XYZ file of C-alpha atoms in Angstrom:
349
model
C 177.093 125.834 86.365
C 179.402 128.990 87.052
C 181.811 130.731 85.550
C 185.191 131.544 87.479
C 186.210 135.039 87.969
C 190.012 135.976 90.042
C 189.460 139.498 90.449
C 186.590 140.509 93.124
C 183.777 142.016 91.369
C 182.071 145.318 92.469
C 178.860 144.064 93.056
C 177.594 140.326 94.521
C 173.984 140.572 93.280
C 172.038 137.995 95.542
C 168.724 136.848 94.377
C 166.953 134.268 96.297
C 164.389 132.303 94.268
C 161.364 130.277 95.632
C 158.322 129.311 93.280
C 158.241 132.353 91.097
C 158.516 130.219 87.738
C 155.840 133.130 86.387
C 158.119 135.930 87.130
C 161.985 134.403 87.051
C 162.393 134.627 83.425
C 161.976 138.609 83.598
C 163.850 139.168 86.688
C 166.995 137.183 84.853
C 166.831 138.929 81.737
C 166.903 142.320 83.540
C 169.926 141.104 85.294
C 171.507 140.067 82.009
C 170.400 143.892 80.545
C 172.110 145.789 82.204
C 173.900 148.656 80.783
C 177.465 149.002 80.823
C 177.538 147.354 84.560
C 180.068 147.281 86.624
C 181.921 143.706 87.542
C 179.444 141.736 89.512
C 178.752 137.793 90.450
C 175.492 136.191 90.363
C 174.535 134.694 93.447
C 171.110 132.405 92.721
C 169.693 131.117 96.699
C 167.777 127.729 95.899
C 165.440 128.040 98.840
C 164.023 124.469 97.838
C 160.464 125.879 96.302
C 159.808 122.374 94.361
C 158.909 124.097 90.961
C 161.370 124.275 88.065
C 162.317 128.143 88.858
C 165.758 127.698 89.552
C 165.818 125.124 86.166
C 163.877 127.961 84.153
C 166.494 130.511 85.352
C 169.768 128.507 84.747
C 168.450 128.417 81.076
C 168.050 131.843 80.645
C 171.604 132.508 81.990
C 172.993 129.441 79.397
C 171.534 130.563 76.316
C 171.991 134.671 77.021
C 174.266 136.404 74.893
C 175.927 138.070 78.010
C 177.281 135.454 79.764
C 177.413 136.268 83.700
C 179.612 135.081 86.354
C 177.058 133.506 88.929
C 176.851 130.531 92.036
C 173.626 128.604 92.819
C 173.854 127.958 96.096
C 171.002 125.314 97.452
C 169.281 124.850 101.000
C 168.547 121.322 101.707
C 165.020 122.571 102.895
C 163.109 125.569 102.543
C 163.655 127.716 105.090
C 162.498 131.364 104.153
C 163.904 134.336 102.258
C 165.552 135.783 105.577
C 168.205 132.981 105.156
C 168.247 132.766 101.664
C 169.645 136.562 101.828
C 172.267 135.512 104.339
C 172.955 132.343 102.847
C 173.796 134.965 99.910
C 175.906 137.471 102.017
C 177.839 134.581 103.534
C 179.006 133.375 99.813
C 179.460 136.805 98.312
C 182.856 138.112 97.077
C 181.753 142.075 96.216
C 182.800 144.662 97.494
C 179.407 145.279 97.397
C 175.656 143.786 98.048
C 172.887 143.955 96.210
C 169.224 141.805 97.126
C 167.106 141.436 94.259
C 163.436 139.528 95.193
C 163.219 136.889 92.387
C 159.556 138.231 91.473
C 160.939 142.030 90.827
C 163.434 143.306 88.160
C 166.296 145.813 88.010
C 166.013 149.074 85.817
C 168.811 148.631 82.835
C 170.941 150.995 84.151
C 170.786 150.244 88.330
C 174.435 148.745 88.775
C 175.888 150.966 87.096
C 174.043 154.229 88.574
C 173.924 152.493 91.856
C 177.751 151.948 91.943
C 178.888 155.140 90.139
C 176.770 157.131 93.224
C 178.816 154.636 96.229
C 181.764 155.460 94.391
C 181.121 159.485 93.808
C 179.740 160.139 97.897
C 181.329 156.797 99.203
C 178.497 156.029 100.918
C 178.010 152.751 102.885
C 174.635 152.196 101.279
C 173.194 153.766 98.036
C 169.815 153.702 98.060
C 167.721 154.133 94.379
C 163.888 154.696 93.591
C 161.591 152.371 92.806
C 159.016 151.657 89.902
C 155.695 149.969 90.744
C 153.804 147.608 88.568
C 150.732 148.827 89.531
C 149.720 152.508 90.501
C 150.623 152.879 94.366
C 149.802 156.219 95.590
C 150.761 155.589 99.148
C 154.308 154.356 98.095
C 156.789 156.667 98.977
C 160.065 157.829 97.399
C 163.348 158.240 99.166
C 164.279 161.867 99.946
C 167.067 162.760 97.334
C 170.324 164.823 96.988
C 171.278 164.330 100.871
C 174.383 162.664 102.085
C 173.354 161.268 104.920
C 176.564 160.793 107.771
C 175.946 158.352 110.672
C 173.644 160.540 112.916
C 172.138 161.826 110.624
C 170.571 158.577 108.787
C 169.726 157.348 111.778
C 167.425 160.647 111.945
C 166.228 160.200 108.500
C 165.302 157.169 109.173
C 163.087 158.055 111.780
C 161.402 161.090 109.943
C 160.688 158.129 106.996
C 163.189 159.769 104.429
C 164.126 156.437 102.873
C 162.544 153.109 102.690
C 162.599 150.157 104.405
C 163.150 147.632 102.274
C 165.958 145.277 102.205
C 166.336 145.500 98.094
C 166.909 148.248 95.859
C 170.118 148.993 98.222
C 173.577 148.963 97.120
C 175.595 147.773 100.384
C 179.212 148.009 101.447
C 179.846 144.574 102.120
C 182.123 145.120 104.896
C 179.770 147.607 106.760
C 177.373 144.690 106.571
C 179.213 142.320 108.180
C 181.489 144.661 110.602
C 177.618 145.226 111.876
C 176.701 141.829 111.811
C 173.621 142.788 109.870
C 171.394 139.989 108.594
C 168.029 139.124 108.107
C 166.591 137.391 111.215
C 165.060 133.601 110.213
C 161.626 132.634 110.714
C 160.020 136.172 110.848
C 157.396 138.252 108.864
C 158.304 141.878 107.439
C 162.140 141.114 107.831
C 162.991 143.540 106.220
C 161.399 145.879 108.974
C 163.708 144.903 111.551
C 167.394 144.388 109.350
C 166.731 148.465 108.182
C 165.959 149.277 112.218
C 168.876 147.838 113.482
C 170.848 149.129 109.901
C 169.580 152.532 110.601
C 171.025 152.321 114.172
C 174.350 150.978 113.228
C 174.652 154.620 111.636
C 176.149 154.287 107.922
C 176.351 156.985 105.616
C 173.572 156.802 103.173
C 173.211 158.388 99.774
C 169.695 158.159 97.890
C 169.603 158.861 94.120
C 167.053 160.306 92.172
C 166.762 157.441 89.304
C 164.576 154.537 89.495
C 166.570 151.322 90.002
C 164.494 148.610 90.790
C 160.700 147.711 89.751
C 158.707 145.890 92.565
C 155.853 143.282 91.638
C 153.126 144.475 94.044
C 150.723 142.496 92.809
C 151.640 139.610 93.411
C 149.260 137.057 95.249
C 149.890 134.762 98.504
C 152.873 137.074 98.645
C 153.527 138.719 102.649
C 152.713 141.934 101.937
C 149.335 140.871 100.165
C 148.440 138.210 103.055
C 146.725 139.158 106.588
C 147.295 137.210 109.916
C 147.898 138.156 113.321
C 151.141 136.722 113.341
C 151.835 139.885 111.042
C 151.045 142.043 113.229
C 152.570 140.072 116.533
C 155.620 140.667 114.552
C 155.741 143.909 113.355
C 154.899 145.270 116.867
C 157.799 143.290 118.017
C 160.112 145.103 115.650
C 157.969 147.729 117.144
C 159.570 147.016 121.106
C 162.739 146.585 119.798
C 162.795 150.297 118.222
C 161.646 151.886 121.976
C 164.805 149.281 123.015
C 167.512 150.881 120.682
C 165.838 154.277 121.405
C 166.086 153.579 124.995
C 169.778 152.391 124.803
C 170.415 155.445 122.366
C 169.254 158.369 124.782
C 166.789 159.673 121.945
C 163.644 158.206 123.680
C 161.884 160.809 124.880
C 162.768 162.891 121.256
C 159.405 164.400 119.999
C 160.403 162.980 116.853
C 161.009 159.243 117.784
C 158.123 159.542 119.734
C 156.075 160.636 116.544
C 157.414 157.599 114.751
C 156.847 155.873 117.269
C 152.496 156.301 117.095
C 152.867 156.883 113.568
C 153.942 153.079 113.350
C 151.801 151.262 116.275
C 148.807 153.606 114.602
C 149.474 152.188 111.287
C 149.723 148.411 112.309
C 146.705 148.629 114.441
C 144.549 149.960 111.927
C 145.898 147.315 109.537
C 145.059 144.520 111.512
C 141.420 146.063 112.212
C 140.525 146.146 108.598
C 142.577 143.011 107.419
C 142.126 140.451 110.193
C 139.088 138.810 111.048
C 138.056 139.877 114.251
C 137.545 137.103 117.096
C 138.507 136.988 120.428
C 141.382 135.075 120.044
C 143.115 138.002 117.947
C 142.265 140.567 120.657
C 143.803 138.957 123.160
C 146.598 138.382 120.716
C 147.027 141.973 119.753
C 146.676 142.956 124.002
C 149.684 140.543 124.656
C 151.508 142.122 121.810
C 150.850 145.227 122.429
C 151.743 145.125 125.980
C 155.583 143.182 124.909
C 155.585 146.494 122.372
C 154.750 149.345 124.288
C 157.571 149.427 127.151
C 157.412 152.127 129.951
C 159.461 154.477 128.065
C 157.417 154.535 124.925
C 154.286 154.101 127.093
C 155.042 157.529 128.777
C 155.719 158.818 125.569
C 151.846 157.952 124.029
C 150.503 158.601 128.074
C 149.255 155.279 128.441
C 152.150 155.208 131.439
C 148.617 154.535 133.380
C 147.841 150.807 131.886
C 144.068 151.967 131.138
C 144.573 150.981 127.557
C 145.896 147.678 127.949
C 143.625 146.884 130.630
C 140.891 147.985 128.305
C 142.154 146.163 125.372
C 142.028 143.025 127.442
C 138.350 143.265 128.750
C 137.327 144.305 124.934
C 139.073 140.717 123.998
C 136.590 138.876 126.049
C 133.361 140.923 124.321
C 131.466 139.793 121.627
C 132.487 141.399 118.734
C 129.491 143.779 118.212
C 130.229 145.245 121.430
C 134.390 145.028 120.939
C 134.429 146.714 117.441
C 133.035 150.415 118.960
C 135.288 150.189 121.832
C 138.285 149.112 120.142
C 137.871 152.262 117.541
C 138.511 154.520 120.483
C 141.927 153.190 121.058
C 142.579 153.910 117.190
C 140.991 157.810 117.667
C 143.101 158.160 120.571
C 146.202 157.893 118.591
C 144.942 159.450 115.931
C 144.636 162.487 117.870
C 147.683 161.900 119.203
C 149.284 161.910 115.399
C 147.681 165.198 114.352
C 148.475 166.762 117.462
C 152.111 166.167 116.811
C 152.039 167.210 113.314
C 150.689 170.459 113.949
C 153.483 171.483 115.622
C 156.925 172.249 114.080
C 158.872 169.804 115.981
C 162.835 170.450 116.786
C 165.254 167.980 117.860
């Protein structure tokens, strides 16, 4: 099943795999593509999907012409692709991490460029661009060409200079783990919260200007193509624990974190307006989690220090929705304004 390697390799590539037997034969063969890579260990993470994915992919790896050091480490249940990643990290050997979704695929040359940059800037993380399988244009690129030291990622992060996501990031593994830095179980948008509280544990981060990784977003029933208000409960508790860190951090009351800070709520709001079905129940849902999200530092920051938006939130829960729909649009102009207000300005720390 695996293939024994004494030397450390330079990169534990971690891919956790759960019913994607449409898309695991192309995520393996760009694994076993790559260009002149540097010494890396396959980690597959059974997370118990009850379709022949893992099978599919162990064939692909036995009859490839590249043969690959690689572990297939199995859950005895399914239990979500937050553990499956530190099931992963827990196993690996590399000096460095890499998460690849089972459903995406690496560019030809990513370990190698990936590696050669950590090695060149020695950066904690290396972070690469990404390809989309469909036309995106609200995707984003990471800002290029910028060594980023400690402070100052943690500032790039907040002025949205590099992405979120948990793959497409070469890792130092011992940065990782000095930080204690994994995926929390059982929640939506994971990745959200591991890149806040990586972001705050201040590593030196290096993007480069080649695309490394190509991201299925299209695929369906997947999280970011799905709608509940348990999405949004938990993104505006990654939400609270950003005003926490900022808090704890002394940066609170920054113009710039508190930009980030609507930016965000704004954007989750208006997601859950246009994606969830309306009903009471949600309303009063979104109040409560709004309320957890907004503490009194952050509150002061959007001046709703008074409570009249919360208390208005709640009363619109209790309308029927005809009525709720108008008023809860004003809460969304509100920080709207607030947003364009901000960016007008030429804001220094």
């Amino acid at each position: 099943m695996s293939s024994s390697h004494t030397h450390h390799p330079a990169i534990s590539l971690i891919v956790p795999v759960y019913q994607v037997r449409d898309y695991i034969g192309d995520c393996i063969r760009s694994i076993t593509a790559q260009l002149e890579p540097p010494p890396f260990e396959l980690i597959l993470v059974d997370d118990c999907g009850g379709d022949d994915s893992m099978e599919l992919a162990l064939q692909l790896l036995a009859t490839t012409d590249n043969p690959l050091a690689h572990r297939v480490l199995c859950h005895e249940r399914n239990r979500g692709l937050s553990a499956a990643r530190n099931t992963g990290i827990a196993a690996a050997t590399g000096e460095y991490l890499l998460f690849l979704d089972s459903d995406d695929q690496l560019s030809p040359n990513a370990l190698s460029l990936l590696y050669e940059a950590a090695l060149q800037h020695g950066a904690d993380v290396v972070i690469g661009q990404t390809s989309l399988m469909t036309d995106d244009p609200a995707w984003m690129d990471n800002q290029t060409g910028i060594l980023w030291q400690r402070e100052e990622a943690l500032k790039a992060y907040i002025a949205e200079q590099w992405m979120v996501q948990g793959w497409n990031k070469l890792l130092r593994a011992d940065f990782i783990r000095e930080h204690h830095l994994l995926f929390e179980e059982g929640l939506l948008h994971e990745d959200n919260r591991w890149s806040l509280y990586l972001a705050f544990s201040k590593p030196s981060i290096y993007c480069i200007p080649e695309r490394t990784y190509v991201y299925r977003n299209v695929r369906p029933g997947s999280i970011m193509n799905s709608y509940s208000m348990r999405n949004i409960e938990h993104l505006l508790g990654t939400l609270s624990e950003f005003a926490r860190l900022a808090v704890e951090e002394g940066i609170a009351e920054r113009p710039k974190v508190q930009l980030f800070f609507a930016k965000r709520l704004n954007a989750y709001l208006k997601w859950q307006f246009h994606k969830v079905p309306p009903n009471r129940r949600s309303y009063l849902s979104l109040a409560r989690a709004l309320r957890a999200a907004i503490t009194p530092p952050m509150a002061t920051m959007l001046r709703l220090n008074d409570n009249l938006h919360f208390r208005r939130m709640e009363k619109i829960a209790h309308l029927p929705r005809f009525a709720a729909l108008p008023l809860l649009s004003i809460y969304l102009r509100k920080l709207n304004a607030y947003d364009h207000q901000n960016q007008q300005h030429n804001i220094h720390e």
